[in-house]
GROMACS .gro file of C-alpha atoms in nm:
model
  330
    1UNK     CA    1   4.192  -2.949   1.859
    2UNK     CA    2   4.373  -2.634   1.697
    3UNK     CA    3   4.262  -2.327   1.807
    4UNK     CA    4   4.289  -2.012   1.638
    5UNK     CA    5   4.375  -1.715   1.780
    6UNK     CA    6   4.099  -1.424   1.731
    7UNK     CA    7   4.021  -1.165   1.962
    8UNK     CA    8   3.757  -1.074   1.714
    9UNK     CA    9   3.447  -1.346   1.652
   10UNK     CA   10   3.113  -1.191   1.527
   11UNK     CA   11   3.011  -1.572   1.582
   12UNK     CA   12   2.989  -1.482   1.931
   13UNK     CA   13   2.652  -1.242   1.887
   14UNK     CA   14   2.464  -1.557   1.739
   15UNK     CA   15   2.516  -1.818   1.984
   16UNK     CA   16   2.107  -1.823   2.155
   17UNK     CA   17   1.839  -1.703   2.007
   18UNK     CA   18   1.771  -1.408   2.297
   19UNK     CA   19   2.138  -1.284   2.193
   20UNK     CA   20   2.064  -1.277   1.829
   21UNK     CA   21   1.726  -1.075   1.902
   22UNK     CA   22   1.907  -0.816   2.149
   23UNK     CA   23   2.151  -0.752   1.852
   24UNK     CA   24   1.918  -0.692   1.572
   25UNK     CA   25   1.948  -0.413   1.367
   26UNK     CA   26   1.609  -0.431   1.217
   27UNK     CA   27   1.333  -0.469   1.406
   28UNK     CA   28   0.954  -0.503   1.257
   29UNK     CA   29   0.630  -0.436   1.465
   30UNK     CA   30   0.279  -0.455   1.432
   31UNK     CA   31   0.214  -0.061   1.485
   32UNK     CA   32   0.410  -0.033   1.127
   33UNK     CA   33   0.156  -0.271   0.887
   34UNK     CA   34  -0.100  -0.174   0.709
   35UNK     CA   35  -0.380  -0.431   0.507
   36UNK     CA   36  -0.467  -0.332   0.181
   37UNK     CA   37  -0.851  -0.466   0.172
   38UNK     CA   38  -1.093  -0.439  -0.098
   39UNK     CA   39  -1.472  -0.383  -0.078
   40UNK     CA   40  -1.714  -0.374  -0.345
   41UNK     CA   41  -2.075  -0.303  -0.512
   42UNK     CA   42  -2.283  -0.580  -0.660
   43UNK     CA   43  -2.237  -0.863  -0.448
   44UNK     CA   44  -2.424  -1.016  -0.175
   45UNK     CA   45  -2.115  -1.225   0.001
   46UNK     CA   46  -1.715  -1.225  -0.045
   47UNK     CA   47  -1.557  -1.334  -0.320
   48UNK     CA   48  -1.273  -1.469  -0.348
   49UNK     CA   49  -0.981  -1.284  -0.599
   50UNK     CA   50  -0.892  -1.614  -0.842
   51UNK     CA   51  -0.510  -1.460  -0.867
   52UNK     CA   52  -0.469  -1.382  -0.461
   53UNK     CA   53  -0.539  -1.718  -0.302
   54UNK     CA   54  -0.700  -1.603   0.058
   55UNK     CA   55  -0.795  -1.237  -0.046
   56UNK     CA   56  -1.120  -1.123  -0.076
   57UNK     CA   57  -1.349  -0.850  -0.283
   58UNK     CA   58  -1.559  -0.796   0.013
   59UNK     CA   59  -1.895  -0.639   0.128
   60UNK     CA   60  -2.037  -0.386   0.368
   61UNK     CA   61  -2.089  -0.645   0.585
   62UNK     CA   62  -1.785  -0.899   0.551
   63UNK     CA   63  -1.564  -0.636   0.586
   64UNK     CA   64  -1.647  -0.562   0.924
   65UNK     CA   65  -1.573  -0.946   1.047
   66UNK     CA   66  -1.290  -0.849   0.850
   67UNK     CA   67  -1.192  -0.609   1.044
   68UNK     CA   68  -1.251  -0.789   1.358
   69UNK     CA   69  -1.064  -1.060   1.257
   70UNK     CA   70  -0.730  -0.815   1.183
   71UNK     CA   71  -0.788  -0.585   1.512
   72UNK     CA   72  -0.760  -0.907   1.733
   73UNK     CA   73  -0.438  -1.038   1.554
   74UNK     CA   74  -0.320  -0.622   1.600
   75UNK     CA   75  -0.375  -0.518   1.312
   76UNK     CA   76  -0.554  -0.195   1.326
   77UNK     CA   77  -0.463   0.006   0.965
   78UNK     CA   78  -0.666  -0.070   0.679
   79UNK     CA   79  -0.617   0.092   0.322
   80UNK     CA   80  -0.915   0.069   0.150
   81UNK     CA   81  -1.016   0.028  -0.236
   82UNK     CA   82  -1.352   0.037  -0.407
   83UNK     CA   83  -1.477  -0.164  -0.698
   84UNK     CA   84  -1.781   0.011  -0.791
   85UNK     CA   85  -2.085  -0.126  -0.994
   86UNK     CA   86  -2.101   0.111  -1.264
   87UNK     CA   87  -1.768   0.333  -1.406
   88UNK     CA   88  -1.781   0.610  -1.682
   89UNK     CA   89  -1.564   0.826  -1.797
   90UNK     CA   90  -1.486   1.065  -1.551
   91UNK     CA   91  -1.477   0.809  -1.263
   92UNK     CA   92  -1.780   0.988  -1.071
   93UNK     CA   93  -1.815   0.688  -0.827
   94UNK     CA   94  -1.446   0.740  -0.697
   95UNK     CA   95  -1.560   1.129  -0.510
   96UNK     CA   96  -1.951   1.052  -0.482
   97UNK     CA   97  -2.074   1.068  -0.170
   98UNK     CA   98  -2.190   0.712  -0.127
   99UNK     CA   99  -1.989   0.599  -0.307
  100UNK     CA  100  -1.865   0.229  -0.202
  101UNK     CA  101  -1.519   0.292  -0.036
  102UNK     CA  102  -1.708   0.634   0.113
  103UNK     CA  103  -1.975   0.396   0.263
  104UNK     CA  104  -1.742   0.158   0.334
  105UNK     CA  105  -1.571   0.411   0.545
  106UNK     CA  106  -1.855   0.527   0.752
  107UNK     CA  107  -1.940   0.134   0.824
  108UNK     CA  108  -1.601   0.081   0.953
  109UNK     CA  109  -1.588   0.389   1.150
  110UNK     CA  110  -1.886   0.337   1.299
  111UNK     CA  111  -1.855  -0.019   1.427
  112UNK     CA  112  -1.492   0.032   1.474
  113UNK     CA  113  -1.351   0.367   1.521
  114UNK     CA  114  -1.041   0.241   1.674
  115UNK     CA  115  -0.964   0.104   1.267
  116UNK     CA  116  -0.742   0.344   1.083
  117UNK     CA  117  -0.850   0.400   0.799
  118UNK     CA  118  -0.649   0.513   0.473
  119UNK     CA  119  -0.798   0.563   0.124
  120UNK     CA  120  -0.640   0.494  -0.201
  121UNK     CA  121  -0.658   0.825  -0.409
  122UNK     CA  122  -0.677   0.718  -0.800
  123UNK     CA  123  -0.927   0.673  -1.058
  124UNK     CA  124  -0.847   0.332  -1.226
  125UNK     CA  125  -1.104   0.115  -1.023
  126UNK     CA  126  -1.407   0.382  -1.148
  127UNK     CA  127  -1.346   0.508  -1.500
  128UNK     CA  128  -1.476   0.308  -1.810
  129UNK     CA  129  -1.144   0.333  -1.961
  130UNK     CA  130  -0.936   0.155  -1.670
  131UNK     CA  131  -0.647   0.484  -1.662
  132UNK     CA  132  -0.599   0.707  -1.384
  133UNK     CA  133  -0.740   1.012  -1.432
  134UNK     CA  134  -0.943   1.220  -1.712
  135UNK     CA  135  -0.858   1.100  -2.113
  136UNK     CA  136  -0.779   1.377  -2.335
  137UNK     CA  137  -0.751   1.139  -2.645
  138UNK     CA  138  -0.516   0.843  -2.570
  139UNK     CA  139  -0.361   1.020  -2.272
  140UNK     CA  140  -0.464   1.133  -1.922
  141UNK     CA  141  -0.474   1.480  -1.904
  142UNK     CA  142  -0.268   1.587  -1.603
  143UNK     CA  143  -0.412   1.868  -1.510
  144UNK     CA  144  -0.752   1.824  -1.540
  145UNK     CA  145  -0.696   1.541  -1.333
  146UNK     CA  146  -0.609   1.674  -1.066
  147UNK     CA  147  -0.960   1.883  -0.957
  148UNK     CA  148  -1.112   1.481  -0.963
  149UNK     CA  149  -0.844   1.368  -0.744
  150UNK     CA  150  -0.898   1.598  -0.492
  151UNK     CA  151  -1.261   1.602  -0.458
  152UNK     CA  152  -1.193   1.164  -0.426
  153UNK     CA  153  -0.929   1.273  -0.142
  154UNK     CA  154  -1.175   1.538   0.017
  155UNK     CA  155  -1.482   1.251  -0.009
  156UNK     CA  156  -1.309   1.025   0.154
  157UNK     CA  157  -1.210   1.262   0.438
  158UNK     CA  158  -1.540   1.374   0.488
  159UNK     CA  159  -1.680   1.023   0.549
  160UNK     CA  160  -1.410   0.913   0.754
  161UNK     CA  161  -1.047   0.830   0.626
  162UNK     CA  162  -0.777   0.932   0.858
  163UNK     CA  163  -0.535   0.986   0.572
  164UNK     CA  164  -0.545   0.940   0.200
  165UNK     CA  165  -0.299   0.859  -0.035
  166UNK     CA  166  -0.275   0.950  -0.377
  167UNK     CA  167  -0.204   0.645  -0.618
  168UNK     CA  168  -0.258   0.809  -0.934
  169UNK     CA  169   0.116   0.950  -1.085
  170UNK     CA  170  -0.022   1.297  -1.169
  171UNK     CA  171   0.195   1.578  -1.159
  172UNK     CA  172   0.075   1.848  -0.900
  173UNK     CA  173  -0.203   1.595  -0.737
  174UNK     CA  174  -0.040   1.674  -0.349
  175UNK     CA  175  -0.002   2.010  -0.384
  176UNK     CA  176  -0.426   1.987  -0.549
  177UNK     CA  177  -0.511   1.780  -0.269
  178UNK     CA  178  -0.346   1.940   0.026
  179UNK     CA  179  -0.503   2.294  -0.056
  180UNK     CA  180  -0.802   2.134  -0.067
  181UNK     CA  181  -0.808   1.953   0.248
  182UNK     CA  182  -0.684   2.268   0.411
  183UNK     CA  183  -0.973   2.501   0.284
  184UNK     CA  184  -1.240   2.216   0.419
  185UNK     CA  185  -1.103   2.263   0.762
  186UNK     CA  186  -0.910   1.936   0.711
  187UNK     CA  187  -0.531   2.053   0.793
  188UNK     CA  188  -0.405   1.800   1.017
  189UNK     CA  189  -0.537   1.533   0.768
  190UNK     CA  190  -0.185   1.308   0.665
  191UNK     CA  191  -0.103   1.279   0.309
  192UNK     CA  192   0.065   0.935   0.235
  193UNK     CA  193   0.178   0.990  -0.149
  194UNK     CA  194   0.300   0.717  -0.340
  195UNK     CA  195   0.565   0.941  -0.488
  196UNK     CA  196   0.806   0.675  -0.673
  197UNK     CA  197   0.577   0.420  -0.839
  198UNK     CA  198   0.679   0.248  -1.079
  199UNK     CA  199   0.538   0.063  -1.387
  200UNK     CA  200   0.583  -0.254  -1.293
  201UNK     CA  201   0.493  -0.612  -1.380
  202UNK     CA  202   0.426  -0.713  -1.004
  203UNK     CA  203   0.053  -0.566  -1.020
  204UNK     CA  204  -0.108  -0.848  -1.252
  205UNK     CA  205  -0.310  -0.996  -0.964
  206UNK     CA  206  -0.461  -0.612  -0.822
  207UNK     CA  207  -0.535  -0.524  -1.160
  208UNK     CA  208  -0.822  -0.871  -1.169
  209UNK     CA  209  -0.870  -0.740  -0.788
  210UNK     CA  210  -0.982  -0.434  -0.814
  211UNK     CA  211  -1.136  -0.464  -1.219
  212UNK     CA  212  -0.868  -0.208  -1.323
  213UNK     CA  213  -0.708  -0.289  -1.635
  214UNK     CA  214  -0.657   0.004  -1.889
  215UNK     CA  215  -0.877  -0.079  -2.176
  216UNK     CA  216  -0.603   0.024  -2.375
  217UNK     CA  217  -0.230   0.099  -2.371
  218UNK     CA  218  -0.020   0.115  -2.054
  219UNK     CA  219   0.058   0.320  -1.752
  220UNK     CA  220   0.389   0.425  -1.855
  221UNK     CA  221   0.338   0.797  -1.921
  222UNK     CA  222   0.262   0.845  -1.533
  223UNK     CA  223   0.421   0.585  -1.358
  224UNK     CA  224   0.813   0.580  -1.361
  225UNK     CA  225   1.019   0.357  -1.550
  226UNK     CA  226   1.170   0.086  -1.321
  227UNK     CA  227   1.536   0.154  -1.459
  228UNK     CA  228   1.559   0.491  -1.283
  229UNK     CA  229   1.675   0.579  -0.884
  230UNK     CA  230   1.742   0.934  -0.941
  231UNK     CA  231   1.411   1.001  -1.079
  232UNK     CA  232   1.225   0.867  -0.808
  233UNK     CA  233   1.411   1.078  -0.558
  234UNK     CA  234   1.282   1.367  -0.755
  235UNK     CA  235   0.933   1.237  -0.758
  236UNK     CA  236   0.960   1.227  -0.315
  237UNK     CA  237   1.109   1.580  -0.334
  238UNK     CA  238   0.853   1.731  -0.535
  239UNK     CA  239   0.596   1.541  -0.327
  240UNK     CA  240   0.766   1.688   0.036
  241UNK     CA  241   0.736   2.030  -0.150
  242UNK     CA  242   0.403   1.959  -0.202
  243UNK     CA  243   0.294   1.934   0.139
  244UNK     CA  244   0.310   1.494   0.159
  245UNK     CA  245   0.368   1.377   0.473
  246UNK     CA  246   0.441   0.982   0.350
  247UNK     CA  247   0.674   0.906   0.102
  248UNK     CA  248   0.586   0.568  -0.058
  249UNK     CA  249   0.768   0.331  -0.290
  250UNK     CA  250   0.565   0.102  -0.468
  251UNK     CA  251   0.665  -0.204  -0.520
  252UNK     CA  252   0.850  -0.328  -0.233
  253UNK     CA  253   1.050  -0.682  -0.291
  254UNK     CA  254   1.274  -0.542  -0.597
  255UNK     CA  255   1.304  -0.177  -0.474
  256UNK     CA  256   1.536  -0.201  -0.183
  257UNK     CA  257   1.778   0.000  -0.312
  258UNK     CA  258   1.496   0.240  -0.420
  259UNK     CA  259   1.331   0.269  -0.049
  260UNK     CA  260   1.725   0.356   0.079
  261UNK     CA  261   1.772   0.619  -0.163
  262UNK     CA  262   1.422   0.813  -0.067
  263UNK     CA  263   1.532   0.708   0.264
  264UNK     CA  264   1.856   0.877   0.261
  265UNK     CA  265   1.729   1.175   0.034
  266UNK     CA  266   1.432   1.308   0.256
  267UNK     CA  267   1.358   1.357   0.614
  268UNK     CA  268   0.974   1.229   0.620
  269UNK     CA  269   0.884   0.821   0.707
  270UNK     CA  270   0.921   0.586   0.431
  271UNK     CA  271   0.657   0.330   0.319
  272UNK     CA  272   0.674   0.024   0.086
  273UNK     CA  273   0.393  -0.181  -0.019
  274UNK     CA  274   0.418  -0.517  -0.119
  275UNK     CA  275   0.201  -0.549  -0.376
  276UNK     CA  276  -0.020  -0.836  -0.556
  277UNK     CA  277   0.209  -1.012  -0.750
  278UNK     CA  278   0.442  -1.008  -0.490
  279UNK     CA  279   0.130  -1.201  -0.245
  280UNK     CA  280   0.073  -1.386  -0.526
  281UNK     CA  281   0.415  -1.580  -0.620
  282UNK     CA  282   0.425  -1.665  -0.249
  283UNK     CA  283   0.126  -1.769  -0.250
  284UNK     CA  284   0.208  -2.001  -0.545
  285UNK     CA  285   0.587  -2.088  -0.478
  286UNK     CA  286   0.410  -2.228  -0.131
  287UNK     CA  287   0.102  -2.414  -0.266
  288UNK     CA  288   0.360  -2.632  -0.505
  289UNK     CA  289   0.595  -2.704  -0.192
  290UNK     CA  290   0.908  -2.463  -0.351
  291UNK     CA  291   0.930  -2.273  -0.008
  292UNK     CA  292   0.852  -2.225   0.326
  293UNK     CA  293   0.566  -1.997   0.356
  294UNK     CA  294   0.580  -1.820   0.703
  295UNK     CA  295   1.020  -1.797   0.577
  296UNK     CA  296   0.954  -1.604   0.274
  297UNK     CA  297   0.715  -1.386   0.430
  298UNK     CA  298   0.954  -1.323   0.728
  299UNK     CA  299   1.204  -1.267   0.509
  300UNK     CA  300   1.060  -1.015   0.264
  301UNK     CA  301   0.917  -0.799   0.543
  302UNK     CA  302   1.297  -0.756   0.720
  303UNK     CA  303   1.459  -0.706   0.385
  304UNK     CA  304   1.153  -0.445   0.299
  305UNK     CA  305   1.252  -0.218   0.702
  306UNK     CA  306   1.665  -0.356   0.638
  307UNK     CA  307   1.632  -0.111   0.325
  308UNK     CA  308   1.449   0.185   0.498
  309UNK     CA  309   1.089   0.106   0.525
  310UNK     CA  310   0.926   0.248   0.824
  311UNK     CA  311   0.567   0.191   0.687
  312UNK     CA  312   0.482  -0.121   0.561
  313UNK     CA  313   0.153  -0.190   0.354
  314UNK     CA  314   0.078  -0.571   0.258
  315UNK     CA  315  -0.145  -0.868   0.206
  316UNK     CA  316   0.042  -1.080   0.467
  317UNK     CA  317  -0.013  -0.858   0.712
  318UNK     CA  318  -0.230  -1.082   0.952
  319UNK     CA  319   0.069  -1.349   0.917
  320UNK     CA  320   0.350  -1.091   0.999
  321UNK     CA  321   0.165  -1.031   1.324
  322UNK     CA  322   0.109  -1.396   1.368
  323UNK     CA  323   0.504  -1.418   1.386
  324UNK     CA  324   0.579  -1.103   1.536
  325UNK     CA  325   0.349  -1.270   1.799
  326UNK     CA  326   0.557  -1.610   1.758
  327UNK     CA  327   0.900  -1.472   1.798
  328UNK     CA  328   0.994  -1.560   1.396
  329UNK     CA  329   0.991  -1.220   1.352
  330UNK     CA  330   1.016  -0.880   1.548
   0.00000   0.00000   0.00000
């Protein structure tokens, strides 16, 4: 048998599957997932989204076997979106005081107050119009925006959240939202911003989730154009400025190189989220036999923390805990 001579084998580090697991350079645990979950007016029982196989627009009450359910698999951070019953122009239901992701709050915090609970700062799930903040003819008016945005974050922090995170792509909304916060007495409050998010195509399936389609036209005037790095590390900049504690890029699976440059360019944690149409294709890939389900999954969360992501927001986040638990993954 001819035998080489190599002082030098990385083969060596892979031999048993205890030695590959000492040498990993990315490791993934539960403390670092977060469920998006959905909860909403109008409905006596759950209902299931018809794009998201397995996900839910829930109620009051399912939400908190929900909840259950995700605490016992260690699972214990929940961002939270509302689908209210009636919408108008201004959004009203997104900062009124029971409104459904406010009540939804107060439910959860009651029965559970070890949940965490995080709430999605936007507009597009309560205004007529399906756009993220105030219309000043076709457009959203930035800054008039940004006084509705911060009553939604200081709402939700008054009936429970434990940090809110601003969705929306307005200039100026941290800087609106922290001041706020602050005068309220609320100054050790997080701020999770989802600084660099992008227009993207992966969102299809939230947009049916959460009844937020613009009624017209696009996002792309406030979310970024998915050719550009160097803009989104000015987006996180502005956002640190601002008083953000979270920098998030949104989506996750084609950003990589996205979550390493915010990574690399500020000095606050980094989170991704995964978002529906990334669920989704899994989802589908799976149900016609194309891949191995628990794989994929696996293998999108590692490539998510490989890039940078210390945070990590998604739909599979029961699963990832399921096999963190198993060993497939951790």
């Amino acid at each position: 048998m001819e035998h080489v001579d190599m002082i030098s084998r990385p083969r060596r580090l892979r031999q048993s599957g205890v030695l590959r697991k000492m040498v990993r350079e990315t490791r993934v645990d539960k403390s670092s997932l977060i469920y998006p979950a959905f909860v909403a007016e109008g409905i006596s029982e759950k209902v299931e989204i018809p794009s998201m196989a397995g996900q839910y627009r829930h109620t009051l009450d399912s939400i908190l076997y929900l909840a259950e359910d995700m605490l016992k698999a260690g699972v214990d951070k929940f961002l939270l979106f509302g689908i209210p019953e009636e919408k108008d122009e201004k959004g009203s239901q997104a900062y009124c005081e029971n409104g459904i992701v406010q009540a939804a709050m107060r439910t959860l915090k009651e029965h559970f107050p070890e949940l965490y609970l995080i709430g999605d700062v936007c507009m597009c799930e309560y205004t007529s119009h399906g756009h993220c903040g105030i219309l000043k003819g076709n457009d959203v008016d930035n800054d008039k925006t940004l006084k509705y945005l911060a009553k939604t974050a200081l709402s939700q922090v008054e009936a429970g959240a434990d940090m809110v995170a601003p969705s929306d792509m307005m200039d100026g909304r941290v800087l609106a939202i922290r001041q706020l916060l602050d005068e309220n007495g609320y100054t050790n409050t997080p701020i999770m911003s989802y600084a660099v998010k992008y227009a993207s195509s992966f969102y299809g399936p939230f947009r049916e989730a959460a009844g937020s389609a613009p009624s017209f036209g696009d996002r792309k005037t406030y979310q970024m154009d998915y050719h550009n790095i160097r803009e989104g590390i000015k987006e996180a900049l502005t956002d640190v400025d601002e008083g953000a504690d979270i920098i998030m890029v949104k989506p996750a699976m084609a950003y990589g190189d996205v979550i390493s440059a915010v990574k690399e360019a500020t000095c606050l944690p980094v989170a991704a989220y995964s978002v529906s149409g990334e669920y989704s294709m899994v989802k589908c890939a799976a149900a016609a036999g194309c891949v191995d389900e628990a794989g994929i999954i696996c293998e999108m969360a590692v490539s998510s923390f490989r890039a940078g992501t210390d945070i990590y927001a998604t739909y599979f986040a029961k699963e990832i805990a399921q096999y963190i638990d198993e060993g497939r993954i951790g």
